[in-house]
């Protein structure tokens, strides 16, 4: 059943349109993701659908009696209720049914003074009400509330907490809980995983995927998009292109479409050039009749649009100076405020390693970063920084850039001379250019401020990066650029992030913090998931919780492909990394791998594949594995050519 139809929407904020003929349809139960660069109009589109904004042109049509629930990025709650009471208010209509049922039951119990007819009428009302209650599940109100609140990481203490004492992130989670409890026909979710820890995000993924409601999801979380979405809408330059499947399937189809569009456009441009050249040469010569005919043909050509691509800035950090072998030595570190954040942390960060810190909200991940940089003193334990360490620290508030300064001045490093042209060139690499560099930092969007802060860290020549949620405010394309940049960075990195895809791309160690215990994983987030599923992570937590320390011997290690991160090559060492093999054997294996990659791309282009999200995911996983093997084979071949 068609629930929602959006037709030819146009909306201006100034001379250029934010939406320019945007159209799509939504049917009952469909799960659709809406993606596009920051500022492309995604939130504007949602507000027009809900009636908060009016379109300049176009139409939004809803099926009669269709209900819409909208989760905005920024919300506020009133005071005077606990979290449980505020969540319960979302089910007020069910509470009324339950209360009315109890009232009728009491009246029937006290019906001795009533006539048989009056009693029969009460019993009939009660029976009808019971049927309705069973239909809508009104007897399960408390269970529903408890399941959703706990799924979104509200524990016993938080459930009974007054609403007016909640942080902004907790308020957003409570609003999401209320929206899920209301069960509208269409859920419009604008960045629902903001302020959620990884456990809550994974719970939300499963909840939405299993829900019978239609969902229109705006998110920059690639795993969330892959788990939930069955269709993908790309909003760029004001218009919408539709794709079948989740985000991974979209990437494959997008590349295929671009290739077809590129070839079509290039062929037409070649034809236009050929016709124009003929007209130019023969317009006034003996072949002027043919030239006139070519001119008419030119005028009749319906121009093909140039392929529309989404470009992202190419981030980059300079080659870092060398530090000592041990960058951070953390011993028996503990910190508490009104509750224990972390306790007895012990670990070493070695030069060239990339560490991710993850854990539930409230376990002190940001606090730990502040202890590492020396901004905060721990209650117990010590942090020793190695020699030659020059820190680049990015907090969630982006406080490294002065909001009152012009952008071009805000990135000026403190310890060296850095001329304006150098600063402007650097900012351009991070997508901040033209007149934007002379604006105040405070006037920038969240994504622009984040890129400005990253540019300042690049200007400071840091060799150790400490980032707290660096993907906040960045769209999908900027995140990919940051991932590539950090994989190429040859220094040391410690990053706090709830972005699982990001962690998989950039880290080779994980510190998992859980209040009174912790453990170290040698690997990325996929490694951690594998250990969790195998039950090894729980065993590791129990062991480390008893030992109260995590040195290299305590850490959990599962062999798996690590993120590619270039390391400086020591030319003085000619020892083998790989076992001896003949060059022809390696070349034969390389040919087989390349052939398999071509076959996978062919399979991914088939329509029946693109309709099956699980199959797309399977082929993409195999593609990553074969590409990783191919990289190893090329490296092995290079070594064999040099040393055989």
Coordinates of C-alpha atoms in Angstrom, one line a residue, residues 162-168 170-171:
X162 CA 14.2 13.3 36.6
X163 CA 14.0 14.4 32.9
X164 CA 15.3 17.9 33.7
X165 CA 18.6 16.4 35.0
X166 CA 19.3 14.5 31.7
X167 CA 22.2 15.5 29.4
X168 CA 21.4 16.5 25.9
X170 CA 20.1 11.4 27.1
X171 CA 17.2 13.6 26.1

